[in-house]
Amino acid sequence: MVEFWREALIFIGGLWAGTINTVVGSGTLVTFPILVALGTAPVNAVVSNAMGLVAGGFSGAWGYRREAASVKKTLLKLVPVSLVGGLIGSLLLLNLPESVFGVVAPILLVCALILVIFQPRLAKWAKSRQAARGGTDPDDADRAKIPAILYVLVFIIGVYGGYFTAAQGVLLMAVFGVFLQASLQQSNAIKVILSLIVNLMAAVMYLIIAPERINWLIVLLIAVGSLIGGFIGAKIGRKLSPGWLRGIIVVLGVIALVNMLLKLV
């Protein structure tokens, strides 16, 4: 039985992740380190965390429903790609030996932390790309042709997200800034929905193939926390310093990294 303070910590982590996902993304880099630090096996932590964050994904998608409606055709083209990517990534997580995840996860975690650190520069770069194109008319965004490379990159990010989940939103926004003819708000709406699709597909596969890896208490706590955080993030989260939030993400990520590396020694 999980002690009360552990339950409270996991819930707060889910709440914080839901809020952070609204501001800078990478909420998994809050919840995953907490679960690992509390003794949850890394693969089980990924499984339970991804299932819990589905709730926050729904609240985030609801918050961006207007922007999503303006790029409906683009979403209909990219959702199947993320769906297949998430399916393959979740199957890799569940079928590869856990020792493989133990080696790969620290590498992916380092990559995710680097992305979070350099996210402001990536966002600035995306804005400069849009400015160079003369801006994007929201009415034209859904009629622009999607380059083949974008399908490939969204698929790869889907596989990554299905396997590890952390920072897939940062990756998507970086890719959209270069290859998608859409405003930042429209890109963010697409990012939120594609991330939700990946997590949802992964959750379904976990239920079917490896229900024994699911800690339902953790799922419930993160689900409720992230759902609330997804709703309040737009109001409270945007008043907080993104740099301060990124700092917390990096600290927690480093804690998880050290924890996993110590287990490899």
PDB file of N, CA and C in Angstrom, residues 14-90:
ATOM      1  N   GLY A  14       1.405  15.033 -10.980  1.00  0.00           N
ATOM      2  CA  GLY A  14       0.455  15.033 -12.090  1.00  0.00           C
ATOM      3  C   GLY A  14      -0.144  16.406 -12.327  1.00  0.00           C
ATOM      4  N   LEU A  15      -0.487  17.097 -11.237  1.00  0.00           N
ATOM      5  CA  LEU A  15      -1.035  18.456 -11.338  1.00  0.00           C
ATOM      6  C   LEU A  15      -0.020  19.402 -11.969  1.00  0.00           C
ATOM      7  N   TRP A  16       1.224  19.288 -11.502  1.00  0.00           N
ATOM      8  CA  TRP A  16       2.300  20.130 -12.019  1.00  0.00           C
ATOM      9  C   TRP A  16       2.569  19.819 -13.494  1.00  0.00           C
ATOM     10  N   ALA A  17       2.532  18.530 -13.839  1.00  0.00           N
ATOM     11  CA  ALA A  17       2.772  18.132 -15.232  1.00  0.00           C
ATOM     12  C   ALA A  17       1.688  18.691 -16.142  1.00  0.00           C
ATOM     13  N   GLY A  18       0.435  18.642 -15.694  1.00  0.00           N
ATOM     14  CA  GLY A  18      -0.654  19.187 -16.501  1.00  0.00           C
ATOM     15  C   GLY A  18      -0.497  20.672 -16.744  1.00  0.00           C
ATOM     16  N   THR A  19      -0.042  21.391 -15.712  1.00  0.00           N
ATOM     17  CA  THR A  19       0.179  22.832 -15.836  1.00  0.00           C
ATOM     18  C   THR A  19       1.366  23.124 -16.745  1.00  0.00           C
ATOM     19  N   ILE A  20       2.460  22.408 -16.529  1.00  0.00           N
ATOM     20  CA  ILE A  20       3.672  22.620 -17.323  1.00  0.00           C
ATOM     21  C   ILE A  20       3.434  22.319 -18.803  1.00  0.00           C
ATOM     22  N   ASN A  21       2.632  21.292 -19.083  1.00  0.00           N
ATOM     23  CA  ASN A  21       2.369  20.949 -20.481  1.00  0.00           C
ATOM     24  C   ASN A  21       1.705  22.101 -21.219  1.00  0.00           C
ATOM     25  N   THR A  22       0.972  22.949 -20.504  1.00  0.00           N
ATOM     26  CA  THR A  22       0.342  24.115 -21.112  1.00  0.00           C
ATOM     27  C   THR A  22       1.358  25.198 -21.425  1.00  0.00           C
ATOM     28  N   VAL A  23       2.397  25.284 -20.584  1.00  0.00           N
ATOM     29  CA  VAL A  23       3.354  26.385 -20.711  1.00  0.00           C
ATOM     30  C   VAL A  23       4.554  26.015 -21.574  1.00  0.00           C
ATOM     31  N   VAL A  24       5.273  24.963 -21.185  1.00  0.00           N
ATOM     32  CA  VAL A  24       6.500  24.610 -21.914  1.00  0.00           C
ATOM     33  C   VAL A  24       6.520  23.165 -22.395  1.00  0.00           C
ATOM     34  N   GLY A  25       5.544  22.366 -22.017  1.00  0.00           N
ATOM     35  CA  GLY A  25       5.546  20.958 -22.409  1.00  0.00           C
ATOM     36  C   GLY A  25       6.454  20.134 -21.501  1.00  0.00           C
ATOM     37  N   SER A  26       6.628  18.860 -21.850  1.00  0.00           N
ATOM     38  CA  SER A  26       7.540  17.955 -21.136  1.00  0.00           C
ATOM     39  C   SER A  26       7.093  17.631 -19.712  1.00  0.00           C
ATOM     40  N   GLY A  27       5.794  17.518 -19.494  1.00  0.00           N
ATOM     41  CA  GLY A  27       5.289  17.178 -18.173  1.00  0.00           C
ATOM     42  C   GLY A  27       5.784  15.837 -17.676  1.00  0.00           C
ATOM     43  N   THR A  28       6.090  14.926 -18.597  1.00  0.00           N
ATOM     44  CA  THR A  28       6.611  13.607 -18.205  1.00  0.00           C
ATOM     45  C   THR A  28       7.920  13.730 -17.438  1.00  0.00           C
ATOM     46  N   LEU A  29       8.691  14.783 -17.720  1.00  0.00           N
ATOM     47  CA  LEU A  29       9.958  14.970 -17.022  1.00  0.00           C
ATOM     48  C   LEU A  29       9.752  15.456 -15.590  1.00  0.00           C
ATOM     49  N   VAL A  30       8.481  15.615 -15.181  1.00  0.00           N
ATOM     50  CA  VAL A  30       8.152  15.868 -13.781  1.00  0.00           C
ATOM     51  C   VAL A  30       7.676  14.572 -13.133  1.00  0.00           C
ATOM     52  N   THR A  31       6.725  13.912 -13.774  1.00  0.00           N
ATOM     53  CA  THR A  31       6.119  12.720 -13.173  1.00  0.00           C
ATOM     54  C   THR A  31       7.044  11.500 -13.201  1.00  0.00           C
ATOM     55  N   PHE A  32       7.762  11.294 -14.300  1.00  0.00           N
ATOM     56  CA  PHE A  32       8.628  10.122 -14.417  1.00  0.00           C
ATOM     57  C   PHE A  32       9.712  10.089 -13.337  1.00  0.00           C
ATOM     58  N   PRO A  33      10.450  11.192 -13.108  1.00  0.00           N
ATOM     59  CA  PRO A  33      11.459  11.158 -12.042  1.00  0.00           C
ATOM     60  C   PRO A  33      10.854  10.892 -10.664  1.00  0.00           C
ATOM     61  N   ILE A  34       9.664  11.426 -10.405  1.00  0.00           N
ATOM     62  CA  ILE A  34       9.023  11.192  -9.109  1.00  0.00           C
ATOM     63  C   ILE A  34       8.731   9.711  -8.926  1.00  0.00           C
ATOM     64  N   LEU A  35       8.186   9.080  -9.965  1.00  0.00           N
ATOM     65  CA  LEU A  35       7.848   7.655  -9.874  1.00  0.00           C
ATOM     66  C   LEU A  35       9.099   6.800  -9.695  1.00  0.00           C
ATOM     67  N   VAL A  36      10.147   7.118 -10.443  1.00  0.00           N
ATOM     68  CA  VAL A  36      11.402   6.356 -10.331  1.00  0.00           C
ATOM     69  C   VAL A  36      12.008   6.536  -8.940  1.00  0.00           C
ATOM     70  N   ALA A  37      11.982   7.778  -8.434  1.00  0.00           N
ATOM     71  CA  ALA A  37      12.542   8.054  -7.114  1.00  0.00           C
ATOM     72  C   ALA A  37      11.773   7.321  -6.008  1.00  0.00           C
ATOM     73  N   LEU A  38      10.491   7.079  -6.239  1.00  0.00           N
ATOM     74  CA  LEU A  38       9.666   6.377  -5.249  1.00  0.00           C
ATOM     75  C   LEU A  38       9.780   4.863  -5.373  1.00  0.00           C
ATOM     76  N   GLY A  39      10.645   4.407  -6.295  1.00  0.00           N
ATOM     77  CA  GLY A  39      10.903   2.976  -6.392  1.00  0.00           C
ATOM     78  C   GLY A  39      10.134   2.232  -7.458  1.00  0.00           C
ATOM     79  N   THR A  40       9.399   2.947  -8.314  1.00  0.00           N
ATOM     80  CA  THR A  40       8.678   2.286  -9.400  1.00  0.00           C
ATOM     81  C   THR A  40       9.666   1.872 -10.487  1.00  0.00           C
ATOM     82  N   ALA A  41       9.551   0.649 -10.968  1.00  0.00           N
ATOM     83  CA  ALA A  41      10.425   0.181 -12.057  1.00  0.00           C
ATOM     84  C   ALA A  41      10.261   1.102 -13.266  1.00  0.00           C
ATOM     85  N   PRO A  42      11.357   1.473 -13.945  1.00  0.00           N
ATOM     86  CA  PRO A  42      11.287   2.445 -15.041  1.00  0.00           C
ATOM     87  C   PRO A  42      10.228   2.142 -16.100  1.00  0.00           C
ATOM     88  N   VAL A  43      10.150   0.909 -16.580  1.00  0.00           N
ATOM     89  CA  VAL A  43       9.158   0.584 -17.609  1.00  0.00           C
ATOM     90  C   VAL A  43       7.746   0.734 -17.046  1.00  0.00           C
ATOM     91  N   ASN A  44       7.529   0.259 -15.825  1.00  0.00           N
ATOM     92  CA  ASN A  44       6.222   0.401 -15.193  1.00  0.00           C
ATOM     93  C   ASN A  44       5.871   1.873 -14.986  1.00  0.00           C
ATOM     94  N   ALA A  45       6.905   2.689 -14.701  1.00  0.00           N
ATOM     95  CA  ALA A  45       6.687   4.120 -14.525  1.00  0.00           C
ATOM     96  C   ALA A  45       6.233   4.759 -15.823  1.00  0.00           C
ATOM     97  N   VAL A  46       6.867   4.383 -16.943  1.00  0.00           N
ATOM     98  CA  VAL A  46       6.472   4.911 -18.251  1.00  0.00           C
ATOM     99  C   VAL A  46       5.037   4.515 -18.575  1.00  0.00           C
ATOM    100  N   VAL A  47       4.702   3.252 -18.329  1.00  0.00           N
ATOM    101  CA  VAL A  47       3.367   2.733 -18.632  1.00  0.00           C
ATOM    102  C   VAL A  47       2.304   3.471 -17.824  1.00  0.00           C
ATOM    103  N   SER A  48       2.465   3.508 -16.510  1.00  0.00           N
ATOM    104  CA  SER A  48       1.465   4.130 -15.642  1.00  0.00           C
ATOM    105  C   SER A  48       1.380   5.630 -15.876  1.00  0.00           C
ATOM    106  N   ASN A  49       2.530   6.270 -16.117  1.00  0.00           N
ATOM    107  CA  ASN A  49       2.563   7.709 -16.355  1.00  0.00           C
ATOM    108  C   ASN A  49       1.844   8.069 -17.654  1.00  0.00           C
ATOM    109  N   ALA A  50       2.127   7.335 -18.725  1.00  0.00           N
ATOM    110  CA  ALA A  50       1.492   7.618 -20.016  1.00  0.00           C
ATOM    111  C   ALA A  50      -0.021   7.479 -19.922  1.00  0.00           C
ATOM    112  N   MET A  51      -0.490   6.456 -19.206  1.00  0.00           N
ATOM    113  CA  MET A  51      -1.930   6.257 -19.057  1.00  0.00           C
ATOM    114  C   MET A  51      -2.554   7.392 -18.253  1.00  0.00           C
ATOM    115  N   GLY A  52      -1.863   7.827 -17.200  1.00  0.00           N
ATOM    116  CA  GLY A  52      -2.393   8.897 -16.376  1.00  0.00           C
ATOM    117  C   GLY A  52      -2.469  10.222 -17.103  1.00  0.00           C
ATOM    118  N   LEU A  53      -1.470  10.504 -17.945  1.00  0.00           N
ATOM    119  CA  LEU A  53      -1.418  11.788 -18.646  1.00  0.00           C
ATOM    120  C   LEU A  53      -2.410  11.890 -19.803  1.00  0.00           C
ATOM    121  N   VAL A  54      -3.071  10.788 -20.139  1.00  0.00           N
ATOM    122  CA  VAL A  54      -4.118  10.845 -21.171  1.00  0.00           C
ATOM    123  C   VAL A  54      -5.216  11.827 -20.762  1.00  0.00           C
ATOM    124  N   ALA A  55      -5.567  11.826 -19.476  1.00  0.00           N
ATOM    125  CA  ALA A  55      -6.611  12.722 -18.982  1.00  0.00           C
ATOM    126  C   ALA A  55      -6.231  14.184 -19.208  1.00  0.00           C
ATOM    127  N   GLY A  56      -4.969  14.525 -18.877  1.00  0.00           N
ATOM    128  CA  GLY A  56      -4.494  15.879 -19.107  1.00  0.00           C
ATOM    129  C   GLY A  56      -4.477  16.235 -20.581  1.00  0.00           C
ATOM    130  N   GLY A  57      -4.223  15.223 -21.432  1.00  0.00           N
ATOM    131  CA  GLY A  57      -4.244  15.446 -22.876  1.00  0.00           C
ATOM    132  C   GLY A  57      -5.621  15.831 -23.356  1.00  0.00           C
ATOM    133  N   PHE A  58      -6.650  15.213 -22.797  1.00  0.00           N
ATOM    134  CA  PHE A  58      -8.030  15.538 -23.189  1.00  0.00           C
ATOM    135  C   PHE A  58      -8.398  16.964 -22.786  1.00  0.00           C
ATOM    136  N   SER A  59      -8.021  17.365 -21.569  1.00  0.00           N
ATOM    137  CA  SER A  59      -8.344  18.725 -21.131  1.00  0.00           C
ATOM    138  C   SER A  59      -7.578  19.750 -21.951  1.00  0.00           C
ATOM    139  N   GLY A  60      -6.313  19.421 -22.299  1.00  0.00           N
ATOM    140  CA  GLY A  60      -5.534  20.322 -23.146  1.00  0.00           C
ATOM    141  C   GLY A  60      -6.115  20.440 -24.541  1.00  0.00           C
ATOM    142  N   ALA A  61      -6.554  19.309 -25.098  1.00  0.00           N
ATOM    143  CA  ALA A  61      -7.168  19.318 -26.430  1.00  0.00           C
ATOM    144  C   ALA A  61      -8.458  20.135 -26.430  1.00  0.00           C
ATOM    145  N   TRP A  62      -9.221  20.018 -25.353  1.00  0.00           N
ATOM    146  CA  TRP A  62     -10.458  20.799 -25.238  1.00  0.00           C
ATOM    147  C   TRP A  62     -10.146  22.296 -25.210  1.00  0.00           C
ATOM    148  N   GLY A  63      -9.063  22.659 -24.515  1.00  0.00           N
ATOM    149  CA  GLY A  63      -8.679  24.057 -24.435  1.00  0.00           C
ATOM    150  C   GLY A  63      -8.272  24.643 -25.778  1.00  0.00           C
ATOM    151  N   TYR A  64      -7.794  23.780 -26.696  1.00  0.00           N
ATOM    152  CA  TYR A  64      -7.361  24.239 -28.019  1.00  0.00           C
ATOM    153  C   TYR A  64      -8.344  23.822 -29.120  1.00  0.00           C
ATOM    154  N   ARG A  65      -9.594  23.592 -28.757  1.00  0.00           N
ATOM    155  CA  ARG A  65     -10.568  23.078 -29.723  1.00  0.00           C
ATOM    156  C   ARG A  65     -10.818  24.035 -30.888  1.00  0.00           C
ATOM    157  N   ARG A  66     -10.771  25.336 -30.633  1.00  0.00           N
ATOM    158  CA  ARG A  66     -11.019  26.301 -31.717  1.00  0.00           C
ATOM    159  C   ARG A  66      -9.874  26.293 -32.729  1.00  0.00           C
ATOM    160  N   GLU A  67      -8.647  26.313 -32.211  1.00  0.00           N
ATOM    161  CA  GLU A  67      -7.489  26.265 -33.111  1.00  0.00           C
ATOM    162  C   GLU A  67      -7.451  24.943 -33.867  1.00  0.00           C
ATOM    163  N   ALA A  68      -7.819  23.855 -33.194  1.00  0.00           N
ATOM    164  CA  ALA A  68      -7.824  22.544 -33.837  1.00  0.00           C
ATOM    165  C   ALA A  68      -8.849  22.493 -34.965  1.00  0.00           C
ATOM    166  N   ALA A  69      -9.986  23.126 -34.753  1.00  0.00           N
ATOM    167  CA  ALA A  69     -11.033  23.131 -35.780  1.00  0.00           C
ATOM    168  C   ALA A  69     -10.571  23.851 -37.039  1.00  0.00           C
ATOM    169  N   SER A  70      -9.652  24.817 -36.896  1.00  0.00           N
ATOM    170  CA  SER A  70      -9.177  25.573 -38.056  1.00  0.00           C
ATOM    171  C   SER A  70      -8.145  24.803 -38.878  1.00  0.00           C
ATOM    172  N   VAL A  71      -7.649  23.687 -38.341  1.00  0.00           N
ATOM    173  CA  VAL A  71      -6.686  22.856 -39.074  1.00  0.00           C
ATOM    174  C   VAL A  71      -7.165  21.400 -39.102  1.00  0.00           C
ATOM    175  N   LYS A  72      -8.454  21.234 -39.284  1.00  0.00           N
ATOM    176  CA  LYS A  72      -9.068  19.913 -39.241  1.00  0.00           C
ATOM    177  C   LYS A  72      -8.488  18.981 -40.301  1.00  0.00           C
ATOM    178  N   LYS A  73      -8.290  19.475 -41.520  1.00  0.00           N
ATOM    179  CA  LYS A  73      -7.779  18.637 -42.603  1.00  0.00           C
ATOM    180  C   LYS A  73      -6.349  18.181 -42.303  1.00  0.00           C
ATOM    181  N   THR A  74      -5.547  19.085 -41.761  1.00  0.00           N
ATOM    182  CA  THR A  74      -4.167  18.738 -41.408  1.00  0.00           C
ATOM    183  C   THR A  74      -4.143  17.658 -40.338  1.00  0.00           C
ATOM    184  N   LEU A  75      -4.996  17.800 -39.348  1.00  0.00           N
ATOM    185  CA  LEU A  75      -5.081  16.800 -38.278  1.00  0.00           C
ATOM    186  C   LEU A  75      -5.502  15.438 -38.822  1.00  0.00           C
ATOM    187  N   LEU A  76      -6.482  15.429 -39.730  1.00  0.00           N
ATOM    188  CA  LEU A  76      -6.952  14.163 -40.296  1.00  0.00           C
ATOM    189  C   LEU A  76      -5.842  13.449 -41.061  1.00  0.00           C
ATOM    190  N   LYS A  77      -4.886  14.208 -41.580  1.00  0.00           N
ATOM    191  CA  LYS A  77      -3.766  13.615 -42.309  1.00  0.00           C
ATOM    192  C   LYS A  77      -2.673  13.118 -41.364  1.00  0.00           C
ATOM    193  N   LEU A  78      -2.451  13.834 -40.267  1.00  0.00           N
ATOM    194  CA  LEU A  78      -1.335  13.507 -39.381  1.00  0.00           C
ATOM    195  C   LEU A  78      -1.704  12.555 -38.248  1.00  0.00           C
ATOM    196  N   VAL A  79      -2.954  12.540 -37.828  1.00  0.00           N
ATOM    197  CA  VAL A  79      -3.371  11.664 -36.730  1.00  0.00           C
ATOM    198  C   VAL A  79      -3.068  10.188 -37.013  1.00  0.00           C
ATOM    199  N   PRO A  80      -3.396   9.657 -38.218  1.00  0.00           N
ATOM    200  CA  PRO A  80      -3.075   8.247 -38.477  1.00  0.00           C
ATOM    201  C   PRO A  80      -1.579   7.945 -38.379  1.00  0.00           C
ATOM    202  N   VAL A  81      -0.747   8.902 -38.766  1.00  0.00           N
ATOM    203  CA  VAL A  81       0.707   8.714 -38.713  1.00  0.00           C
ATOM    204  C   VAL A  81       1.168   8.595 -37.258  1.00  0.00           C
ATOM    205  N   SER A  82       0.660   9.494 -36.396  1.00  0.00           N
ATOM    206  CA  SER A  82       0.992   9.428 -34.977  1.00  0.00           C
ATOM    207  C   SER A  82       0.435   8.160 -34.343  1.00  0.00           C
ATOM    208  N   LEU A  83      -0.723   7.751 -34.797  1.00  0.00           N
ATOM    209  CA  LEU A  83      -1.363   6.548 -34.267  1.00  0.00           C
ATOM    210  C   LEU A  83      -0.487   5.318 -34.492  1.00  0.00           C
ATOM    211  N   VAL A  84       0.007   5.177 -35.722  1.00  0.00           N
ATOM    212  CA  VAL A  84       0.868   4.038 -36.059  1.00  0.00           C
ATOM    213  C   VAL A  84       2.197   4.143 -35.316  1.00  0.00           C
ATOM    214  N   GLY A  85       2.750   5.352 -35.247  1.00  0.00           N
ATOM    215  CA  GLY A  85       4.006   5.548 -34.528  1.00  0.00           C
ATOM    216  C   GLY A  85       3.874   5.194 -33.061  1.00  0.00           C
ATOM    217  N   GLY A  86       2.804   5.655 -32.428  1.00  0.00           N
ATOM    218  CA  GLY A  86       2.567   5.343 -31.025  1.00  0.00           C
ATOM    219  C   GLY A  86       2.380   3.860 -30.799  1.00  0.00           C
ATOM    220  N   LEU A  87       1.712   3.190 -31.744  1.00  0.00           N
ATOM    221  CA  LEU A  87       1.511   1.746 -31.653  1.00  0.00           C
ATOM    222  C   LEU A  87       2.846   1.007 -31.667  1.00  0.00           C
ATOM    223  N   ILE A  88       3.708   1.358 -32.617  1.00  0.00           N
ATOM    224  CA  ILE A  88       5.009   0.697 -32.735  1.00  0.00           C
ATOM    225  C   ILE A  88       5.876   0.989 -31.513  1.00  0.00           C
ATOM    226  N   GLY A  89       5.878   2.256 -31.067  1.00  0.00           N
ATOM    227  CA  GLY A  89       6.687   2.617 -29.902  1.00  0.00           C
ATOM    228  C   GLY A  89       6.269   1.867 -28.647  1.00  0.00           C
ATOM    229  N   SER A  90       4.958   1.744 -28.434  1.00  0.00           N
ATOM    230  CA  SER A  90       4.476   1.025 -27.249  1.00  0.00           C
ATOM    231  C   SER A  90       4.792  -0.457 -27.335  1.00  0.00           C
TER     232      SER A  90
END
